[in-house]
Coordinates of C-alpha atoms and ligand atoms in Angstrom, one line a residue:
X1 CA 4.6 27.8 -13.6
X2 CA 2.2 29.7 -11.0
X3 CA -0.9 27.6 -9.7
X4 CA -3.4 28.9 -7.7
X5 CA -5.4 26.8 -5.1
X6 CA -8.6 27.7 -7.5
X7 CA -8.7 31.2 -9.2
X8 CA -12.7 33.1 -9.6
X9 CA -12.2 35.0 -12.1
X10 CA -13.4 34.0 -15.1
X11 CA -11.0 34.3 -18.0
X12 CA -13.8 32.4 -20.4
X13 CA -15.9 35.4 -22.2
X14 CA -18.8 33.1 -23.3
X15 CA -19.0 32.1 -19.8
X16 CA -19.2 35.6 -18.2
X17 CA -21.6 36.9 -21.0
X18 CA -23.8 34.0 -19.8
X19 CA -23.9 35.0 -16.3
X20 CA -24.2 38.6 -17.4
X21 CA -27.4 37.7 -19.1
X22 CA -28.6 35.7 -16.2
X23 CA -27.9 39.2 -14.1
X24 CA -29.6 41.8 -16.9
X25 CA -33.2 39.0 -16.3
X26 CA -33.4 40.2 -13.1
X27 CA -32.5 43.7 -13.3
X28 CA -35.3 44.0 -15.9
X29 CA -37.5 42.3 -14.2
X30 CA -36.9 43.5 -10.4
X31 CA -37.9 41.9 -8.1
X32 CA -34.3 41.3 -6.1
X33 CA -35.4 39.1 -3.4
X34 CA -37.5 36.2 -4.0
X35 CA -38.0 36.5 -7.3
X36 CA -38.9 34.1 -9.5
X37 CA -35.2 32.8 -10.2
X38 CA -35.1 31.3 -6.9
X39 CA -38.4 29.5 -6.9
X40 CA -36.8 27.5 -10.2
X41 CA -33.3 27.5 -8.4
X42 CA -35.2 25.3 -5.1
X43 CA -37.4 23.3 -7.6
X44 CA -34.3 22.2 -9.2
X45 CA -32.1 21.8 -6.4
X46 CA -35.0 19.3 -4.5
X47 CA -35.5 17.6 -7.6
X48 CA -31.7 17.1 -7.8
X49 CA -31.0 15.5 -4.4
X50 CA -34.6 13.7 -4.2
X51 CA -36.4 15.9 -1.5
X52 CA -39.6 17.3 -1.5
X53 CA -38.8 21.3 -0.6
X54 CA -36.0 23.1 -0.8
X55 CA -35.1 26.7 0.9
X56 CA -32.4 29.2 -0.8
X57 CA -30.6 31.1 1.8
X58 CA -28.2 33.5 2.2
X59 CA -25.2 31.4 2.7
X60 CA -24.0 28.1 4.2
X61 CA -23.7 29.0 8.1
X62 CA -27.4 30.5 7.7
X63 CA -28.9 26.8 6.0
X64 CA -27.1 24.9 9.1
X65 CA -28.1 27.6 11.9
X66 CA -31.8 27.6 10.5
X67 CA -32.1 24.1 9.9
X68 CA -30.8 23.8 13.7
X69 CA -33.5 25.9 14.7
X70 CA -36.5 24.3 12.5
X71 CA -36.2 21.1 14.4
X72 CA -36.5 23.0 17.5
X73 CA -32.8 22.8 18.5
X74 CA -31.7 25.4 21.2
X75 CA -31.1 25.7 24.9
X76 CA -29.9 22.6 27.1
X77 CA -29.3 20.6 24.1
X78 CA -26.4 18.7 22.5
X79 CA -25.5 18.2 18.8
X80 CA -22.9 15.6 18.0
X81 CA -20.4 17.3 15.2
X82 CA -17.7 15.9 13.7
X83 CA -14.1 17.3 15.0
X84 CA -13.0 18.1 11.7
X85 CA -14.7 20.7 9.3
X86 CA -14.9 24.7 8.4
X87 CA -15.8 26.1 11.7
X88 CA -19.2 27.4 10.5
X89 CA -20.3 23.6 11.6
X90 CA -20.1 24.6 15.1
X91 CA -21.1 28.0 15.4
X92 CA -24.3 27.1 13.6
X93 CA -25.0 25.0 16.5
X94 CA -23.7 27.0 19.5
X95 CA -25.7 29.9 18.2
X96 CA -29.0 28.2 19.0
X97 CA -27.7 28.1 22.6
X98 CA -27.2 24.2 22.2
X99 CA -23.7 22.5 22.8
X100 CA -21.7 21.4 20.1
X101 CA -20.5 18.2 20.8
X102 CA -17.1 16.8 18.7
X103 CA -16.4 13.4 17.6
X104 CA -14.0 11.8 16.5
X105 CA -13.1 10.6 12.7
X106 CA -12.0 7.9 10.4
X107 CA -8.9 8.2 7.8
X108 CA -11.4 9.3 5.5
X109 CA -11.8 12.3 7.9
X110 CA -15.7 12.0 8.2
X111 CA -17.0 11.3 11.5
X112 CA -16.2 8.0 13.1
X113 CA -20.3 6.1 14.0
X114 CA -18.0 4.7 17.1
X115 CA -16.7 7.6 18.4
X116 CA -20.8 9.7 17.9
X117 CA -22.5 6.5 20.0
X118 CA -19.7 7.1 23.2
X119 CA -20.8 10.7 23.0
X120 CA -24.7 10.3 23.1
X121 CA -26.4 11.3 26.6
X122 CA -29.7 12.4 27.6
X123 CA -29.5 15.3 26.3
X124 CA -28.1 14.7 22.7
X125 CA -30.7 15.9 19.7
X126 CA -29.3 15.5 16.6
X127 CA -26.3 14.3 15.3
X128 CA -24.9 16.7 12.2
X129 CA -22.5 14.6 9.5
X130 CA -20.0 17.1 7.9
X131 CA -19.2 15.3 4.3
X132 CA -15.9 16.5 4.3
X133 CA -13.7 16.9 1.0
X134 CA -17.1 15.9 -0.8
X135 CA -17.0 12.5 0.7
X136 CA -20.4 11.2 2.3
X137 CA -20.0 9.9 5.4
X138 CA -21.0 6.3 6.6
X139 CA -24.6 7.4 6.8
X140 CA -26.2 4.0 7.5
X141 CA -24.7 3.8 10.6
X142 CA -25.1 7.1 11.4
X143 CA -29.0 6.6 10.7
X144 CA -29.3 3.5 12.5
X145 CA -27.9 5.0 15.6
X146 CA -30.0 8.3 15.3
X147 CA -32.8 5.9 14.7
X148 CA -32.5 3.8 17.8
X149 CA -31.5 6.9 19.8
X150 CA -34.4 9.2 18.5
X151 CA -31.9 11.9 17.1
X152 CA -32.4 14.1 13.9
X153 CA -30.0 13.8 11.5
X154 CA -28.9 17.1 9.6
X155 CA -26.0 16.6 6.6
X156 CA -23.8 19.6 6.4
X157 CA -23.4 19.0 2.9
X158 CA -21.6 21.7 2.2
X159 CA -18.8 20.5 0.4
X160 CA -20.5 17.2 -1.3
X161 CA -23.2 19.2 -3.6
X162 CA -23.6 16.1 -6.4
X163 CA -21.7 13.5 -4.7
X164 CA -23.6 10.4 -4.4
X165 CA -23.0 7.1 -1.7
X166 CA -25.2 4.1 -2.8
X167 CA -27.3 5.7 -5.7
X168 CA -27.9 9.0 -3.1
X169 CA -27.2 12.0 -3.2
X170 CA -25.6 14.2 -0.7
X171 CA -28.5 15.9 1.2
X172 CA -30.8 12.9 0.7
X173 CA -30.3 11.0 3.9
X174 CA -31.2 13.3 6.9
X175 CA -34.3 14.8 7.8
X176 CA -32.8 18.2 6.6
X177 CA -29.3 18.7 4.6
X178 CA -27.5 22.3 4.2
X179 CA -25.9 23.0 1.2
X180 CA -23.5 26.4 0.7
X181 CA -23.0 27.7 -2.7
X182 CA -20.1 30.3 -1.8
X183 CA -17.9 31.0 -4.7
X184 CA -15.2 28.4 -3.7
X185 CA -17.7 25.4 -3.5
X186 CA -18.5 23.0 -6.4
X187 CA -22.0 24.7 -6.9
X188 CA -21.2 28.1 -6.5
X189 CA -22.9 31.8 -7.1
X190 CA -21.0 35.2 -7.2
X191 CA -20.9 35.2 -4.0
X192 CA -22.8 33.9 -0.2
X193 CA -25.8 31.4 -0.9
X194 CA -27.0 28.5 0.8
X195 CA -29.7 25.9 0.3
X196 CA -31.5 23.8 3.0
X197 CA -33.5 20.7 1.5
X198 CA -36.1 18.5 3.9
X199 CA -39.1 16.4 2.9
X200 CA -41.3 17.2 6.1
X201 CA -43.5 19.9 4.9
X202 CA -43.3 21.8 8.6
X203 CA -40.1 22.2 8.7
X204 CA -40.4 23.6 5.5
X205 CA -43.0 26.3 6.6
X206 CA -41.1 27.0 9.7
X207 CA -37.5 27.5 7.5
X208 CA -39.5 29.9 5.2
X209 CA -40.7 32.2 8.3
X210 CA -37.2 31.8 10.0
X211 CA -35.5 32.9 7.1
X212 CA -37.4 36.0 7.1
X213 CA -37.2 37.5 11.0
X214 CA -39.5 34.6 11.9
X215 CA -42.5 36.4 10.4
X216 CA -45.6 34.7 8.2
X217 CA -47.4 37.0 6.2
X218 CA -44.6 39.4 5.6
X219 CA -45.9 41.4 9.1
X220 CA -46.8 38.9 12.0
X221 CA -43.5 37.7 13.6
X222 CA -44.2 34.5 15.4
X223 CA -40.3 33.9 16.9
X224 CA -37.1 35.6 16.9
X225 CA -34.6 35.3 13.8
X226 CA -32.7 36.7 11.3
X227 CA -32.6 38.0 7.8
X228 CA -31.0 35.1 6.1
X229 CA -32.6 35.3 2.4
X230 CA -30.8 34.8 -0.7
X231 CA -30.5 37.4 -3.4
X232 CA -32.2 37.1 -6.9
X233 CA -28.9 37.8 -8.7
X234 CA -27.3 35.0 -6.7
X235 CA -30.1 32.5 -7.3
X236 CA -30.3 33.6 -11.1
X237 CA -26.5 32.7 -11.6
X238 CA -26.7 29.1 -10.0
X239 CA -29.6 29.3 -12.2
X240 CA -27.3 29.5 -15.1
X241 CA -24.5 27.3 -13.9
X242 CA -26.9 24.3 -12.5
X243 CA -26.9 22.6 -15.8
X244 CA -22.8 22.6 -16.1
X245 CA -22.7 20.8 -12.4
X246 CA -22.1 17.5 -13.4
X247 CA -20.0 18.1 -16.1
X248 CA -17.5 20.0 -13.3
X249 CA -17.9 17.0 -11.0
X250 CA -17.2 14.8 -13.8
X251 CA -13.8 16.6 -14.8
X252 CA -13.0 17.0 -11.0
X253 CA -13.5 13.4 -10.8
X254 CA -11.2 13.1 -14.1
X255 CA -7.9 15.7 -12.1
X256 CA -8.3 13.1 -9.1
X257 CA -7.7 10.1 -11.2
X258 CA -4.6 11.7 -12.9
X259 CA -3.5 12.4 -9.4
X260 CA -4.2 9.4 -7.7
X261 CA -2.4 7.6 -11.1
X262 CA 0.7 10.3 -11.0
X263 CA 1.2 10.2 -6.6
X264 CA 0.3 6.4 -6.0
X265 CA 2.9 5.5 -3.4
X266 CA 4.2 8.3 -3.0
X267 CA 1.7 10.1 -0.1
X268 CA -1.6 8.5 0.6
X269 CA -3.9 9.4 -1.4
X270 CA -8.0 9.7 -1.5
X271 CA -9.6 6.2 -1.9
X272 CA -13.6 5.4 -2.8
X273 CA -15.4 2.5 -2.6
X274 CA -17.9 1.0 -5.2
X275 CA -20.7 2.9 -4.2
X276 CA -19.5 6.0 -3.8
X277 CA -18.9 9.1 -6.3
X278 CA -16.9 11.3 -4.7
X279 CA -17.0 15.4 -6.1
X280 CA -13.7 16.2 -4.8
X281 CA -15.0 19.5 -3.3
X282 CA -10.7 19.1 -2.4
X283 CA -8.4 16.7 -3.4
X284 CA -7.0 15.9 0.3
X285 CA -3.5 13.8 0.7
X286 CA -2.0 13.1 3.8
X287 CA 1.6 12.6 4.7
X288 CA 3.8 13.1 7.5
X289 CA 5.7 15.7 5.9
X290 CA 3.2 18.0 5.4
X291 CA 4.7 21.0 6.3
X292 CA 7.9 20.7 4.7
X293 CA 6.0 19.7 1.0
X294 CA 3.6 22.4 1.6
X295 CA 7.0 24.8 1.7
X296 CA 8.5 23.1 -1.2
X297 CA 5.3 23.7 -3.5
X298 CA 5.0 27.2 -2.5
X299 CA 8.4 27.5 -3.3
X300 CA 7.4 26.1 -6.7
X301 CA 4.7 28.3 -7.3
X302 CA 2.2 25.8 -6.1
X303 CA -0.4 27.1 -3.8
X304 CA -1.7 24.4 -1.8
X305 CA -3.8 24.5 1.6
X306 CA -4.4 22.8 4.5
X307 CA -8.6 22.6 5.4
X308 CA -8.5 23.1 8.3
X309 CA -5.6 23.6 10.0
X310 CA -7.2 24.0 13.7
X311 CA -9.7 21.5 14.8
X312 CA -13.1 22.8 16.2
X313 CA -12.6 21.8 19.5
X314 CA -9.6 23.3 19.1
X315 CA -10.7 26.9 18.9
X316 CA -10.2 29.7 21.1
X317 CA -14.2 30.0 20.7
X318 CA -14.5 26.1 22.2
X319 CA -11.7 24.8 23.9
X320 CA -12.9 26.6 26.9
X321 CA -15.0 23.3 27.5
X322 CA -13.3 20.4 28.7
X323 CA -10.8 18.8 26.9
X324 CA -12.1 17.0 23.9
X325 CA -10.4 13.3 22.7
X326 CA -10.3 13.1 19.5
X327 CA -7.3 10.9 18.9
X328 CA -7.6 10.2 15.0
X329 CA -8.5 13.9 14.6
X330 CA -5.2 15.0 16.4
X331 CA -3.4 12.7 14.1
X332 CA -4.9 13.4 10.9
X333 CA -4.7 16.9 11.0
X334 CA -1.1 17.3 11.0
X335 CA -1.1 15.3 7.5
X336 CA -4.0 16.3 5.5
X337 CA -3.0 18.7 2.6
X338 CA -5.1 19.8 -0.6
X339 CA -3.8 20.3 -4.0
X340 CA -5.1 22.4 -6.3
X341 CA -7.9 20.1 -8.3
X342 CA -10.7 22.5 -9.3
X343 CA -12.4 21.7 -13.0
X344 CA -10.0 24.6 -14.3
X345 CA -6.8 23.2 -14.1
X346 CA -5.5 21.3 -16.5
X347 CA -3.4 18.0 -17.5
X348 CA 0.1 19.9 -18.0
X349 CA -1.0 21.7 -13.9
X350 CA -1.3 18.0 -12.6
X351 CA 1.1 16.8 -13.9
X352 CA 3.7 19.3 -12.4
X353 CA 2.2 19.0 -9.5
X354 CA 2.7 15.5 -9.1
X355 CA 5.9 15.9 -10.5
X356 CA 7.1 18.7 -7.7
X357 CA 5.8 16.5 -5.0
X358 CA 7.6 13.7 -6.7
X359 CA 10.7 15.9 -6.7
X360 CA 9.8 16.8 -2.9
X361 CA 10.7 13.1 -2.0
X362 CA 13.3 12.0 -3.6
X363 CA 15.3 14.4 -3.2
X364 CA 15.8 14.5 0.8
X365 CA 15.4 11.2 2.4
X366 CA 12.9 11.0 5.5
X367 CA 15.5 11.2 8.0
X368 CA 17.4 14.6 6.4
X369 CA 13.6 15.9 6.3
X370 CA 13.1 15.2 9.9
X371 CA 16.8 16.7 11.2
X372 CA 15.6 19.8 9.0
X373 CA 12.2 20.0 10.5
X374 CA 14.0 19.2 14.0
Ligands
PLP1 C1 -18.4 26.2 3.3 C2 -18.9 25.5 4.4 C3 -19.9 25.9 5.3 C4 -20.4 27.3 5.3 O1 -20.9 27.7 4.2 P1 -20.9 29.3 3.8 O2 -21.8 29.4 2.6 O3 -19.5 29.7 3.6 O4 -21.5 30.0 5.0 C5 -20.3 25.0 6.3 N1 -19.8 23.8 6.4 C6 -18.8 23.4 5.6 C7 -18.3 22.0 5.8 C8 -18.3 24.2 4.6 O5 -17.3 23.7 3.9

C-alpha cells in the first residue's frame, strides 16, 4: 500500500466539475480581481468566525505581514512569536522591520503564556499566537497578559480555520486573525489565498489600501506596500468548497479518533480538552524514536512529515541574534511526527498505518533502536 501525506488531485469527477463551474462564473463574467466572488467569500468568512470585516488576500504570509502593518507594527518594535511554526510567522514580522521575538511552548506545541510574559520589554507590541496543528492556543491567558501589558493580539490562524476553544472560533479572539487557504490547508483554494478578519473598522480600511500598493481610490497612494490581492478564481473556488468545511473537519475529527483508538500507548498521542474542537490541520505524535519510525513508514510506503523540522530561531535567516532558550521547543521538536490524516484517507489507510507503527515497536526493543540509531 502507497500513502501519501495528503494527495491534490482530485480523483472525484462531480467534485472537479463543481469547481470547474465555479471557474467558467468568473470567466464569463470577468472581472478577475475583486470581483464579486470575493465580496461573498469575506462576508461568509466574517460571519463564520464572528467578526465584523474580513479581507481576502493573496496568501497566508501576505494576511500576517499586512495585519502586522495595519496596527502600525514596524521599526524598533518587538513581536512575541511562538518558537515553533511554518517560518512565514516570522518573516511576516521581520519584514515590517520589527523584531521577532520566540517563545517558548507547551506539549501541546502552542506557545507557553509563561515563557511570552519573561519576554515582554518596553518595546514589545503585540504578541502573535500560531495555533499550531489546528489547536488554539491558551488564549485567555494570552489576552489577559496583552491586556494588562497593552499589546495587540494577532492569531496566525493558519492552520485552525474551523477549530473552536470554548464556543470560538479560531480567528475570533485577537484584534486581527490571519487565515491561509493554500492548497494543503483545511480551507483550501487551487492555489495561494489568505484571509485577514478584524472587527475595528480602521483597520479594516487601512488592510484594504495596503493590500493594494497602499493606495485609496485606486490612484492616490498614501504609504508604501505591496500587491497582495487575491484572485477571483481563487475566491470563487473557496466559494464552492466553504459549504463542505465542516463536513471535512468533522471526518478529520473522525481519522483522529481511529488513531488515537488504534496508537493509544503506543506513542503519545494528540489530546483535547472539553472545550476544545480540534480540525487536525495535522495529526501530530511524538516519540523519541522519531527518526527511526519515520524510516520504517517510508520504507512502508507511508509518507509521513515532520512540521517543522527547524525551529524559527533556529534559522540561518534568525539565529544571527543571540541565542534564543527555548527549552520545551528544543525537546519537542526532535519528537513531533505527522501522519497522513487528511478527510481523503480512509479506515483500511488508518488502520495500516497504526498497524506499521505498531509493527515499528515491537519488533526492536528501545535499546536495539538506540545501538542502531547510535
Ligand atoms: C501555511 C501557514 C502560513 C502561511 O500561509 P501561506 O498561505 O502559505 O502563505 C503561516 N503560518 C502558518 C502557521 C502556516 O501553517
Amino acid at each position: 500500500m502507497k500513502i501519501p501525506f495528503l494527495s491534490l488531485s482530485i480523483p472525484d469527477r462531480t467534485e472537479r466539475e463543481n469547481l470547474l463551474k465555479a471557474v467558467d462564473k468568473v470567466l464569463a463574467h470577468g472581472q478577475l480581481i475583486n470581483g464579486p466572488e470575493l465580496e461573498q467569500l469575506e462576508s461568509r468568512v466574517s460571519n463564520f468566525c464572528g467578526k465584523r470585516y474580513a479581507v481576502g488576500v493573496n496568501s497566508g504570509t501576505d494576511a500576517l505581514f499586512l495585519a502586522l502593518r495595519s496596527l502600525g507594527i514596524g521599526s524598533g518594535d518587538e513581536v512575541i512569536t511562538t518558537s515553533l511554526s511554518w517560518i512565514a510567522t516570522a518573516n511576516a514580522i521581520a519584514l515590517t522591520n520589527a523584531t521577532p521575538v520566540f517563545a517558548d511552548i507547551r506539549d501541546d506545541l502552542n506557545l507557553d503564556p509563561e515563557s511570552v510574559k519573561e519576554r515582554i520589554s518596553e518595546r514589545t507590541r503585540a504578541i502573535l499566537p500560531v495555533h499550531y496543528t489546528g489547536k488554539i492556543c491558551d488564549m485567555e491567558n494570552l489576552l489577559d497578559i496583552a491586556e494588562r501589558n497593552r499589546l495587540f493580539v494577532i492569531e496566525d490562524a493558519a492552520q485552525a480555520f474551523g477549530s473552536e476553544k470554548g464556543g470560538r472560533k479560531a480567528g475570533a479572539f485577537g484584534d486581527l486573525a490571519c487565515y491561509s487557504m493554500n492548497p494543503m490547508k483545511i480551507f483550501a483554494a487551487c492555489g495561494e489565498a489568505g484571509i485577514i478578519v478584524t472587527d475595528r473598522k480602521d483597520l479594516y480600511d487601512r488592510l484594504l489600501s495596503l493590500r493594494y500598493n497602499g493606495t485609496v481610490m485606486k490612484e492616490r497612494c498614501i504609504e508604501p506596500s505591496l500587491n497582495c490581492r487575491m484572485d477571483t478564481l481563487q475566491a470563487a473556488i473557496l466559494l464552492s468548497r466553504y459549504d463542505n468545511v465542516p463536513d471535512n473537519i468533522a471526518r478529520r475529527r473522525e481519522i483522529a479518533s481511529w488513531y488515537n483508538h488504534l496508537l493509544a500507548d503506543i506513542v503519545e498521542t494528540p489530546t483535547e480538552k472539553e472545550d476544545e474542537y480540534d480540525s487536525y490541520y495535522t495529526y501530530t505524535i511524538k516519540t523519541n524514536e522519531r527518526d527511526l519510525l519515520k524510516e520504517y513508514l517510508a520504507s512502508h510506503g507511508i509518507e509521513s512529515k515532520i512540521q517543522h523540522p527547524i525551529l524559527m530561531p533556529g534559522q540561518p535567516a534568525y539565529n544571527t541574534a543571540k541565542p534564543v532558550y527555548c527549552p520545551n521547543a528544543e525537546r519537542l521538536v526532535k519528537k513531533i511526527l505527522s501522519l497522513p490524516a487528511s478527510e481523503k484517507i480512509t479506515k483500511t489507510e488508518v488502520e495500516y498505518v497504526a498497524a506499521c507503527v505498531k509493527a515499528f515497536f515491537e519488533k526492536a526493543s528501545f535499546r536495539d533502536l538506540a545501538e542502531s540509531s547510535g
